[in-house]
PDB file of C-alpha atoms in Angstrom:
ATOM      1  CA  MET A 165       0.000   0.000   0.000  1.00 60.00           C
ATOM      2  CA  ALA A 166       1.189   3.530  -0.787  1.00 68.00           C
ATOM      3  CA  GLY A 167       2.180   5.824   2.014  1.00 90.00           C
ATOM      4  CA  VAL A 168      -0.267   7.986   3.945  1.00 94.00           C
ATOM      5  CA  LEU A 169      -0.533  11.443   2.369  1.00 96.00           C
ATOM      6  CA  ALA A 170      -3.043  13.045   4.726  1.00 97.00           C
ATOM      7  CA  LYS A 171      -5.161  12.376   7.810  1.00 98.00           C
ATOM      8  CA  GLY A 172      -8.691  13.555   8.448  1.00 98.00           C
ATOM      9  CA  ILE A 173     -12.110  12.977   9.951  1.00 98.00           C
ATOM     10  CA  ASP A 174     -15.616  12.295   8.689  1.00 98.00           C
ATOM     11  CA  VAL A 175     -18.611  13.917  10.323  1.00 98.00           C
ATOM     12  CA  SER A 176     -22.373  14.215  10.152  1.00 98.00           C
ATOM     13  CA  GLU A 177     -25.053  16.066  12.083  1.00 97.00           C
ATOM     14  CA  PHE A 178     -24.679  13.407  14.800  1.00 97.00           C
ATOM     15  CA  ASN A 179     -21.308  14.945  15.700  1.00 97.00           C
ATOM     16  CA  GLY A 180     -23.082  18.202  16.489  1.00 96.00           C
ATOM     17  CA  PRO A 181     -21.366  21.523  15.790  1.00 97.00           C
ATOM     18  CA  VAL A 182     -17.698  20.978  14.915  1.00 97.00           C
ATOM     19  CA  ASP A 183     -15.069  23.666  15.570  1.00 97.00           C
ATOM     20  CA  PHE A 184     -13.074  23.302  12.367  1.00 98.00           C
ATOM     21  CA  ALA A 185     -11.094  26.447  13.093  1.00 97.00           C
ATOM     22  CA  ALA A 186      -9.728  24.788  16.239  1.00 97.00           C
ATOM     23  CA  LEU A 187      -9.012  21.597  14.279  1.00 98.00           C
ATOM     24  CA  LYS A 188      -6.852  23.437  11.766  1.00 96.00           C
ATOM     25  CA  GLY A 189      -3.390  21.875  11.921  1.00 95.00           C
ATOM     26  CA  LYS A 190      -4.707  18.753  13.649  1.00 97.00           C
ATOM     27  CA  ILE A 191      -6.418  17.368  10.531  1.00 98.00           C
ATOM     28  CA  ASP A 192      -5.680  17.722   6.824  1.00 98.00           C
ATOM     29  CA  PHE A 193      -9.216  17.166   5.508  1.00 98.00           C
ATOM     30  CA  ALA A 194     -12.797  16.341   6.438  1.00 98.00           C
ATOM     31  CA  ILE A 195     -15.464  14.210   4.760  1.00 98.00           C
ATOM     32  CA  LEU A 196     -18.901  15.702   5.432  1.00 98.00           C
ATOM     33  CA  ARG A 197     -22.208  13.885   5.203  1.00 98.00           C
ATOM     34  CA  CYS A 198     -24.457  15.877   2.879  1.00 98.00           C
ATOM     35  CA  GLY A 199     -27.580  13.779   3.399  1.00 98.00           C
ATOM     36  CA  TYR A 200     -29.187  10.385   3.191  1.00 98.00           C
ATOM     37  CA  GLY A 201     -31.575   8.634   0.848  1.00 98.00           C
ATOM     38  CA  SER A 202     -33.556  10.078  -2.052  1.00 97.00           C
ATOM     39  CA  ASP A 203     -33.723  13.726  -3.029  1.00 97.00           C
ATOM     40  CA  TYR A 204     -35.873  15.205  -0.283  1.00 97.00           C
ATOM     41  CA  VAL A 205     -34.905  18.377   1.543  1.00 97.00           C
ATOM     42  CA  ASN A 206     -35.883  16.858   4.880  1.00 97.00           C
ATOM     43  CA  GLN A 207     -33.164  14.243   4.283  1.00 98.00           C
ATOM     44  CA  ASP A 208     -30.371  16.794   3.943  1.00 98.00           C
ATOM     45  CA  ASP A 209     -27.788  16.621   6.716  1.00 98.00           C
ATOM     46  CA  LYS A 210     -28.678  19.526   8.994  1.00 98.00           C
ATOM     47  CA  GLU A 211     -25.032  20.454   9.599  1.00 98.00           C
ATOM     48  CA  PHE A 212     -23.737  20.065   6.023  1.00 98.00           C
ATOM     49  CA  GLU A 213     -23.928  23.666   4.829  1.00 98.00           C
ATOM     50  CA  GLU A 214     -22.488  24.952   8.092  1.00 98.00           C
ATOM     51  CA  ASN A 215     -19.716  22.344   8.027  1.00 98.00           C
ATOM     52  CA  VAL A 216     -18.800  23.368   4.484  1.00 98.00           C
ATOM     53  CA  ARG A 217     -18.727  27.022   5.526  1.00 98.00           C
ATOM     54  CA  LYS A 218     -16.535  26.278   8.537  1.00 98.00           C
ATOM     55  CA  CYS A 219     -14.118  24.131   6.508  1.00 98.00           C
ATOM     56  CA  GLN A 220     -13.763  26.858   3.911  1.00 97.00           C
ATOM     57  CA  ALA A 221     -13.202  29.503   6.585  1.00 97.00           C
ATOM     58  CA  ALA A 222     -10.534  27.334   8.232  1.00 97.00           C
ATOM     59  CA  GLY A 223      -8.879  26.437   4.934  1.00 97.00           C
ATOM     60  CA  ILE A 224      -9.559  22.717   5.409  1.00 98.00           C
ATOM     61  CA  PRO A 225     -10.351  20.844   2.175  1.00 98.00           C
ATOM     62  CA  TYR A 226     -13.393  18.607   2.351  1.00 98.00           C
ATOM     63  CA  GLY A 227     -15.238  15.798   0.633  1.00 98.00           C
ATOM     64  CA  ALA A 228     -18.877  14.723   0.930  1.00 98.00           C
ATOM     65  CA  TYR A 229     -20.810  11.496   1.363  1.00 98.00           C
ATOM     66  CA  LEU A 230     -24.421  10.422   1.030  1.00 98.00           C
ATOM     67  CA  TYR A 231     -25.824   7.473   3.007  1.00 98.00           C
ATOM     68  CA  SER A 232     -27.749   5.146   0.711  1.00 98.00           C
ATOM     69  CA  TYR A 233     -31.115   3.469   1.227  1.00 98.00           C
ATOM     70  CA  ALA A 234     -31.613   2.768  -2.489  1.00 98.00           C
ATOM     71  CA  LYS A 235     -33.403  -0.481  -3.334  1.00 98.00           C
ATOM     72  CA  THR A 236     -33.654   0.247  -7.076  1.00 98.00           C
ATOM     73  CA  VAL A 237     -31.667   2.038  -9.762  1.00 98.00           C
ATOM     74  CA  GLU A 238     -34.327   4.764  -9.812  1.00 98.00           C
ATOM     75  CA  MET A 239     -33.776   5.378  -6.101  1.00 98.00           C
ATOM     76  CA  ALA A 240     -30.001   5.427  -6.608  1.00 98.00           C
ATOM     77  CA  GLN A 241     -30.439   8.034  -9.339  1.00 98.00           C
ATOM     78  CA  SER A 242     -32.547  10.114  -6.967  1.00 98.00           C
ATOM     79  CA  GLU A 243     -29.787   9.813  -4.380  1.00 98.00           C
ATOM     80  CA  ALA A 244     -27.315  11.083  -6.978  1.00 98.00           C
ATOM     81  CA  ARG A 245     -29.584  14.079  -7.639  1.00 98.00           C
ATOM     82  CA  HIS A 246     -29.738  14.606  -3.881  1.00 98.00           C
ATOM     83  CA  ALA A 247     -25.952  14.797  -3.600  1.00 98.00           C
ATOM     84  CA  LEU A 248     -25.570  16.987  -6.697  1.00 98.00           C
ATOM     85  CA  ARG A 249     -28.196  19.451  -5.467  1.00 98.00           C
ATOM     86  CA  LEU A 250     -26.280  19.940  -2.232  1.00 98.00           C
ATOM     87  CA  LEU A 251     -22.905  20.111  -3.990  1.00 97.00           C
ATOM     88  CA  ALA A 252     -23.901  22.787  -6.495  1.00 96.00           C
ATOM     89  CA  GLY A 253     -21.296  25.552  -6.455  1.00 94.00           C
ATOM     90  CA  LYS A 254     -19.010  23.628  -4.102  1.00 96.00           C
ATOM     91  CA  GLU A 255     -15.614  21.996  -4.663  1.00 96.00           C
ATOM     92  CA  PRO A 256     -15.262  18.779  -2.652  1.00 98.00           C
ATOM     93  CA  LEU A 257     -11.550  18.192  -3.143  1.00 97.00           C
ATOM     94  CA  TYR A 258     -11.699  14.927  -1.190  1.00 98.00           C
ATOM     95  CA  GLY A 259     -14.308  13.386  -3.428  1.00 97.00           C
ATOM     96  CA  VAL A 260     -17.992  12.479  -3.333  1.00 98.00           C
ATOM     97  CA  TRP A 261     -18.737   9.152  -1.675  1.00 98.00           C
ATOM     98  CA  TYR A 262     -21.634   6.712  -1.793  1.00 98.00           C
ATOM     99  CA  ASP A 263     -22.052   5.209   1.689  1.00 98.00           C
ATOM    100  CA  VAL A 264     -23.198   1.657   1.004  1.00 98.00           C
ATOM    101  CA  GLU A 265     -23.682  -0.286   4.221  1.00 98.00           C
ATOM    102  CA  ASP A 266     -27.332  -0.314   5.267  1.00 98.00           C
ATOM    103  CA  SER A 267     -28.809  -3.748   5.943  1.00 97.00           C
ATOM    104  CA  SER A 268     -31.905  -2.903   3.878  1.00 97.00           C
ATOM    105  CA  LEU A 269     -29.919  -2.660   0.626  1.00 98.00           C
ATOM    106  CA  PRO A 270     -30.377  -5.329  -2.072  1.00 97.00           C
ATOM    107  CA  GLU A 271     -27.875  -8.044  -2.828  1.00 95.00           C
ATOM    108  CA  GLY A 272     -26.108  -9.301  -5.939  1.00 97.00           C
ATOM    109  CA  GLU A 273     -26.134  -7.377  -9.218  1.00 97.00           C
ATOM    110  CA  ALA A 274     -28.996  -5.183  -8.020  1.00 98.00           C
ATOM    111  CA  LEU A 275     -26.656  -3.581  -5.486  1.00 98.00           C
ATOM    112  CA  ILE A 276     -23.894  -3.202  -8.083  1.00 98.00           C
ATOM    113  CA  ASP A 277     -26.396  -1.609 -10.493  1.00 98.00           C
ATOM    114  CA  ASN A 278     -27.352   0.939  -7.828  1.00 98.00           C
ATOM    115  CA  VAL A 279     -23.754   1.848  -7.014  1.00 98.00           C
ATOM    116  CA  ALA A 280     -22.890   2.225 -10.702  1.00 98.00           C
ATOM    117  CA  ALA A 281     -25.969   4.392 -11.300  1.00 98.00           C
ATOM    118  CA  PHE A 282     -25.037   6.757  -8.466  1.00 98.00           C
ATOM    119  CA  CYS A 283     -21.322   6.959  -9.183  1.00 98.00           C
ATOM    120  CA  ASP A 284     -21.707   7.328 -12.937  1.00 97.00           C
ATOM    121  CA  ARG A 285     -24.133  10.237 -12.517  1.00 97.00           C
ATOM    122  CA  VAL A 286     -21.923  12.032 -10.004  1.00 97.00           C
ATOM    123  CA  ALA A 287     -18.811  11.463 -12.132  1.00 96.00           C
ATOM    124  CA  GLU A 288     -20.637  12.801 -15.202  1.00 96.00           C
ATOM    125  CA  ALA A 289     -21.237  15.994 -13.229  1.00 96.00           C
ATOM    126  CA  GLY A 290     -17.453  16.409 -12.933  1.00 94.00           C
ATOM    127  CA  TYR A 291     -16.764  15.129  -9.427  1.00 96.00           C
ATOM    128  CA  CYS A 292     -14.381  12.428  -8.232  1.00 96.00           C
ATOM    129  CA  CYS A 293     -16.658   9.671  -7.002  1.00 97.00           C
ATOM    130  CA  GLY A 294     -16.137   6.592  -4.882  1.00 97.00           C
ATOM    131  CA  VAL A 295     -17.736   3.944  -2.692  1.00 98.00           C
ATOM    132  CA  TYR A 296     -17.597   3.690   1.101  1.00 98.00           C
ATOM    133  CA  SER A 297     -18.305   0.518   3.046  1.00 98.00           C
ATOM    134  CA  PHE A 298     -16.831  -1.673   5.719  1.00 98.00           C
ATOM    135  CA  LEU A 299     -14.265  -4.305   4.803  1.00 98.00           C
ATOM    136  CA  TYR A 300     -16.582  -7.332   4.801  1.00 98.00           C
ATOM    137  CA  TRP A 301     -18.935  -5.799   2.228  1.00 98.00           C
ATOM    138  CA  MET A 302     -16.014  -4.554   0.139  1.00 98.00           C
ATOM    139  CA  VAL A 303     -14.651  -8.102  -0.243  1.00 97.00           C
ATOM    140  CA  THR A 304     -18.056  -9.764  -0.662  1.00 97.00           C
ATOM    141  CA  ARG A 305     -21.158  -7.864  -1.835  1.00 97.00           C
ATOM    142  CA  LEU A 306     -19.187  -4.997  -3.455  1.00 98.00           C
ATOM    143  CA  ASN A 307     -16.388  -7.136  -4.876  1.00 97.00           C
ATOM    144  CA  SER A 308     -17.332  -6.646  -8.544  1.00 97.00           C
ATOM    145  CA  PRO A 309     -15.034  -5.672 -11.434  1.00 96.00           C
ATOM    146  CA  ARG A 310     -17.765  -3.226 -12.465  1.00 96.00           C
ATOM    147  CA  LEU A 311     -16.807  -1.131  -9.444  1.00 97.00           C
ATOM    148  CA  ASP A 312     -13.045  -1.208  -9.991  1.00 96.00           C
ATOM    149  CA  LYS A 313     -13.087   2.164 -11.758  1.00 95.00           C
ATOM    150  CA  TYR A 314     -14.407   3.937  -8.663  1.00 97.00           C
ATOM    151  CA  LEU A 315     -12.362   5.095  -5.698  1.00 97.00           C
ATOM    152  CA  LYS A 316     -12.658   2.987  -2.552  1.00 98.00           C
ATOM    153  CA  TRP A 317     -13.052   4.190   1.025  1.00 98.00           C
ATOM    154  CA  VAL A 318     -12.763   1.198   3.322  1.00 98.00           C
ATOM    155  CA  ALA A 319     -13.778   1.042   6.968  1.00 98.00           C
ATOM    156  CA  GLN A 320     -11.781  -1.381   9.090  1.00 98.00           C
ATOM    157  CA  TRP A 321     -11.276  -0.324  12.698  1.00 97.00           C
ATOM    158  CA  ASN A 322      -7.935  -1.972  13.182  1.00 95.00           C
ATOM    159  CA  SER A 323      -4.211  -1.294  13.292  1.00 94.00           C
ATOM    160  CA  THR A 324      -3.838  -2.657   9.740  1.00 95.00           C
ATOM    161  CA  LEU A 325      -6.012  -2.621   6.618  1.00 96.00           C
ATOM    162  CA  ASP A 326      -6.690  -6.047   5.101  1.00 95.00           C
ATOM    163  CA  TYR A 327      -7.930  -4.955   1.682  1.00 95.00           C
ATOM    164  CA  ASP A 328      -6.022  -6.196  -1.353  1.00 93.00           C
ATOM    165  CA  LYS A 329      -7.374  -3.769  -3.966  1.00 93.00           C
ATOM    166  CA  PRO A 330      -6.352  -0.128  -4.465  1.00 94.00           C
ATOM    167  CA  VAL A 331      -7.677   2.016  -1.629  1.00 96.00           C
ATOM    168  CA  ALA A 332      -8.006   5.773  -1.536  1.00 97.00           C
ATOM    169  CA  LEU A 333      -9.216   6.261   2.059  1.00 98.00           C
ATOM    170  CA  TRP A 334      -9.048   4.050   5.126  1.00 97.00           C
ATOM    171  CA  GLN A 335     -11.362   4.725   8.063  1.00 98.00           C
ATOM    172  CA  TYR A 336      -9.217   3.116  10.728  1.00 98.00           C
ATOM    173  CA  THR A 337     -11.156   3.967  13.891  1.00 97.00           C
ATOM    174  CA  ASP A 338     -14.455   5.377  15.070  1.00 97.00           C
ATOM    175  CA  SER A 339     -12.949   6.464  18.374  1.00 96.00           C
ATOM    176  CA  GLY A 340     -10.401   9.129  17.589  1.00 96.00           C
ATOM    177  CA  VAL A 341     -10.433  11.999  20.073  1.00 97.00           C
ATOM    178  CA  LEU A 342      -9.637  15.571  19.054  1.00 97.00           C
ATOM    179  CA  LEU A 343     -10.199  18.539  21.348  1.00 95.00           C
ATOM    180  CA  GLY A 344     -12.178  16.299  23.671  1.00 95.00           C
ATOM    181  CA  LYS A 345     -14.624  15.090  20.986  1.00 96.00           C
ATOM    182  CA  LYS A 346     -14.810  11.654  19.385  1.00 97.00           C
ATOM    183  CA  PHE A 347     -14.500  11.322  15.594  1.00 98.00           C
ATOM    184  CA  ASP A 348     -14.152   8.721  12.877  1.00 98.00           C
ATOM    185  CA  MET A 349     -10.511   8.967  11.738  1.00 98.00           C
ATOM    186  CA  ASN A 350      -9.234   8.431   8.196  1.00 98.00           C
ATOM    187  CA  LYS A 351      -5.999   8.123   6.245  1.00 97.00           C
ATOM    188  CA  ALA A 352      -5.692   9.210   2.605  1.00 97.00           C
ATOM    189  CA  TYR A 353      -3.461   7.334   0.188  1.00 96.00           C
ATOM    190  CA  VAL A 354      -3.960   9.467  -2.935  1.00 95.00           C
ATOM    191  CA  ASP A 355      -3.376  13.141  -3.664  1.00 95.00           C
ATOM    192  CA  PHE A 356      -7.032  14.144  -3.571  1.00 96.00           C
ATOM    193  CA  PRO A 357      -6.575  17.881  -4.292  1.00 94.00           C
ATOM    194  CA  GLY A 358      -4.432  16.985  -7.296  1.00 93.00           C
ATOM    195  CA  LEU A 359      -6.868  14.303  -8.440  1.00 93.00           C
ATOM    196  CA  CYS A 360     -10.176  16.028  -7.747  1.00 92.00           C
ATOM    197  CA  GLY A 361      -9.322  19.699  -8.192  1.00 86.00           C
ATOM    198  CA  ARG A 362     -11.017  21.311 -11.165  1.00 67.00           C
ATOM    199  CA  LYS A 363      -8.796  21.248 -14.226  1.00 55.00           C
ATOM    200  CA  GLU A 364      -8.537  24.202 -16.566  1.00 50.00           C
ATOM    201  CA  GLU A 365      -9.686  23.476 -20.085  1.00 51.00           C
ATOM    202  CA  PRO A 366      -6.835  23.398 -22.628  1.00 51.00           C
ATOM    203  CA  VAL A 367      -6.523  26.674 -24.500  1.00 52.00           C
ATOM    204  CA  ASP A 368      -7.129  26.693 -28.259  1.00 63.00           C
ATOM    205  CA  ARG A 369      -4.581  29.327 -29.300  1.00 64.00           C
ATOM    206  CA  GLU A 370      -6.241  30.124 -32.631  1.00 73.00           C
ATOM    207  CA  GLU A 371      -9.648  30.483 -31.024  1.00 71.00           C
ATOM    208  CA  ALA A 372      -8.199  32.626 -28.222  1.00 62.00           C
ATOM    209  CA  ALA A 373      -6.422  34.843 -30.775  1.00 66.00           C
ATOM    210  CA  ALA A 374      -9.632  35.264 -32.797  1.00 71.00           C
ATOM    211  CA  ILE A 375     -11.557  36.248 -29.660  1.00 68.00           C
ATOM    212  CA  ALA A 376      -8.816  38.702 -28.677  1.00 62.00           C
ATOM    213  CA  ARG A 377      -8.837  40.256 -32.151  1.00 68.00           C
ATOM    214  CA  GLU A 378     -12.603  40.653 -32.110  1.00 71.00           C
ATOM    215  CA  GLU A 379     -12.546  42.209 -28.644  1.00 66.00           C
ATOM    216  CA  ALA A 380      -9.774  44.586 -29.678  1.00 62.00           C
ATOM    217  CA  GLN A 381     -11.715  45.518 -32.809  1.00 65.00           C
ATOM    218  CA  GLN A 382     -14.811  46.119 -30.734  1.00 67.00           C
ATOM    219  CA  VAL A 383     -12.885  48.418 -28.391  1.00 60.00           C
ATOM    220  CA  TYR A 384     -11.504  50.253 -31.437  1.00 60.00           C
ATOM    221  CA  ARG A 385     -14.963  50.680 -32.961  1.00 63.00           C
ATOM    222  CA  GLU A 386     -16.468  51.859 -29.694  1.00 63.00           C
ATOM    223  CA  ASN A 387     -13.744  54.459 -29.260  1.00 63.00           C
ATOM    224  CA  GLU A 388     -13.021  55.574 -32.831  1.00 65.00           C
ATOM    225  CA  ASP A 389     -16.680  55.796 -33.851  1.00 67.00           C
ATOM    226  CA  LYS A 390     -17.895  57.108 -30.516  1.00 77.00           C
ATOM    227  CA  TYR A 391     -19.414  60.288 -31.951  1.00 82.00           C
ATOM    228  CA  LYS A 392     -21.023  59.901 -35.381  1.00 82.00           C
ATOM    229  CA  THR A 393     -21.792  63.596 -36.008  1.00 84.00           C
ATOM    230  CA  ILE A 394     -20.913  66.943 -34.516  1.00 83.00           C
ATOM    231  CA  ALA A 395     -24.300  66.969 -32.842  1.00 83.00           C
ATOM    232  CA  ASP A 396     -23.299  63.802 -30.972  1.00 83.00           C
ATOM    233  CA  LEU A 397     -20.156  65.390 -29.490  1.00 86.00           C
ATOM    234  CA  PRO A 398     -20.164  66.309 -25.784  1.00 87.00           C
ATOM    235  CA  GLU A 399     -21.145  69.874 -25.062  1.00 88.00           C
ATOM    236  CA  TRP A 400     -17.570  70.959 -24.276  1.00 87.00           C
ATOM    237  CA  ALA A 401     -16.430  70.050 -27.827  1.00 86.00           C
ATOM    238  CA  ARG A 402     -19.495  70.705 -29.969  1.00 87.00           C
ATOM    239  CA  ALA A 403     -19.085  74.460 -30.603  1.00 89.00           C
ATOM    240  CA  SER A 404     -15.344  74.197 -31.236  1.00 89.00           C
ATOM    241  CA  ALA A 405     -15.855  71.362 -33.725  1.00 85.00           C
ATOM    242  CA  GLN A 406     -18.519  73.297 -35.574  1.00 86.00           C
ATOM    243  CA  ARG A 407     -16.242  76.365 -35.884  1.00 86.00           C
ATOM    244  CA  VAL A 408     -13.279  74.261 -37.070  1.00 85.00           C
ATOM    245  CA  TYR A 409     -15.346  72.449 -39.727  1.00 84.00           C
ATOM    246  CA  THR A 410     -16.949  75.723 -40.878  1.00 84.00           C
ATOM    247  CA  THR A 411     -13.745  77.791 -40.847  1.00 83.00           C
ATOM    248  CA  LEU A 412     -11.654  75.180 -42.649  1.00 83.00           C
ATOM    249  CA  GLY A 413     -14.423  74.050 -44.974  1.00 79.00           C
ATOM    250  CA  LEU A 414     -14.284  70.421 -43.840  1.00 82.00           C
ATOM    251  CA  THR A 415     -17.028  68.090 -45.076  1.00 76.00           C
ATOM    252  CA  GLY A 416     -16.712  65.098 -42.771  1.00 73.00           C
ATOM    253  CA  THR A 417     -16.602  61.433 -43.720  1.00 68.00           C
ATOM    254  CA  GLY A 418     -20.134  61.083 -45.127  1.00 62.00           C
ATOM    255  CA  ASP A 419     -22.849  63.345 -46.504  1.00 60.00           C
ATOM    256  CA  PRO A 420     -21.621  66.950 -46.075  1.00 56.00           C
ATOM    257  CA  LYS A 421     -25.128  67.960 -45.011  1.00 60.00           C
ATOM    258  CA  ASP A 422     -25.025  65.954 -41.796  1.00 62.00           C
ATOM    259  CA  LEU A 423     -21.302  66.415 -41.119  1.00 70.00           C
ATOM    260  CA  THR A 424     -20.649  62.771 -40.299  1.00 78.00           C
ATOM    261  CA  ILE A 425     -17.295  62.738 -38.526  1.00 79.00           C
ATOM    262  CA  ASP A 426     -17.008  59.300 -36.761  1.00 78.00           C
ATOM    263  CA  ALA A 427     -14.992  60.996 -34.036  1.00 79.00           C
ATOM    264  CA  SER A 428     -13.185  59.489 -31.095  1.00 82.00           C
ATOM    265  CA  GLU A 429     -12.668  61.193 -27.730  1.00 81.00           C
ATOM    266  CA  THR A 430      -9.122  62.049 -28.806  1.00 82.00           C
ATOM    267  CA  TYR A 431     -10.338  63.584 -32.087  1.00 83.00           C
ATOM    268  CA  ALA A 432     -12.908  65.684 -30.210  1.00 81.00           C
ATOM    269  CA  ARG A 433     -10.169  67.073 -27.954  1.00 84.00           C
ATOM    270  CA  THR A 434      -8.006  67.745 -31.008  1.00 86.00           C
ATOM    271  CA  LEU A 435     -10.800  69.816 -32.558  1.00 84.00           C
ATOM    272  CA  VAL A 436     -10.985  71.926 -29.398  1.00 85.00           C
ATOM    273  CA  VAL A 437      -7.219  72.563 -29.576  1.00 84.00           C
ATOM    274  CA  ILE A 438      -7.429  73.497 -33.277  1.00 87.00           C
ATOM    275  CA  ASP A 439     -10.238  75.926 -32.498  1.00 85.00           C
ATOM    276  CA  LYS A 440      -8.068  77.627 -29.882  1.00 86.00           C
ATOM    277  CA  VAL A 441      -5.170  77.839 -32.334  1.00 84.00           C
ATOM    278  CA  LEU A 442      -7.438  79.414 -34.965  1.00 83.00           C
ATOM    279  CA  ASN A 443      -8.577  81.946 -32.402  1.00 82.00           C
ATOM    280  CA  LEU A 444      -4.973  82.813 -31.607  1.00 78.00           C
ATOM    281  CA  LEU A 445      -3.933  82.926 -35.249  1.00 69.00           C
ATOM    282  CA  PRO A 446      -6.864  84.364 -37.160  1.00 58.00           C
ATOM    283  CA  GLY A 447      -4.646  84.671 -40.221  1.00 59.00           C
ATOM    284  CA  ALA A 448      -4.421  80.916 -40.385  1.00 53.00           C
ATOM    285  CA  ALA A 449      -8.158  80.729 -41.079  1.00 47.00           C
ATOM    286  CA  GLU A 450      -7.894  83.303 -43.892  1.00 54.00           C
ATOM    287  CA  LYS A 451      -4.913  81.422 -45.361  1.00 48.00           C
ATOM    288  CA  ALA A 452      -6.830  78.147 -45.237  1.00 47.00           C
TER     289      ALA A 452
END
């Protein structure tokens, strides 16, 4: 087994309020229960949103898990919607986990179908997804090659882990004590932030260049063609522009009757300066 990369806890509303700020430096991560069962608001974990907020404030990366009661694929899909609703806008760097351990769950391929339905839907939404259960179920009811592609979080409260497949998380005790409170304790064997952090999409250089050119052209058009006619100029430039165009006999860029000038802010200021020069040098107007 690979070496331990991080240590953390998993919690639910049954742990009550957790002081994650005080746990900073004592744990590297937390796995937070988001809810249980199908997609009903009354089955959301009452502490989940607050636990997420506290983890973020403390700078502790977190994952999430949903406790399953699914007896059919349709129920498993509803449980996936439940998790995704609660995860919207969040970044669970330590994965999203399907807690599969309840005695009411089906056996055989029906159970495997449910796990695949949940995990596939969550993975399609862009999250790292895995399965949690205790060791006995992992080596019996969940020991299917169909589940090999998912991360595994194995519970075995022992000094050693007796699981012979790749493992991402090991819940090694339910009796860890931190700051006087009891927690489930876990060891991580993969670089979860590196694995589950959102990846930037590769940049298409030609597409990026085309977008940049269009944006630059738009800025140019908005600035160079800011004032279509003299009448559109700001009040501080309008009279000066009219005198310059009249004195010098300028016709503009379009129909001379409407004096279309397609002026930028800089051009408007230039017209004001020219007007002042003409006022100082009246002979220049006669010469023109």
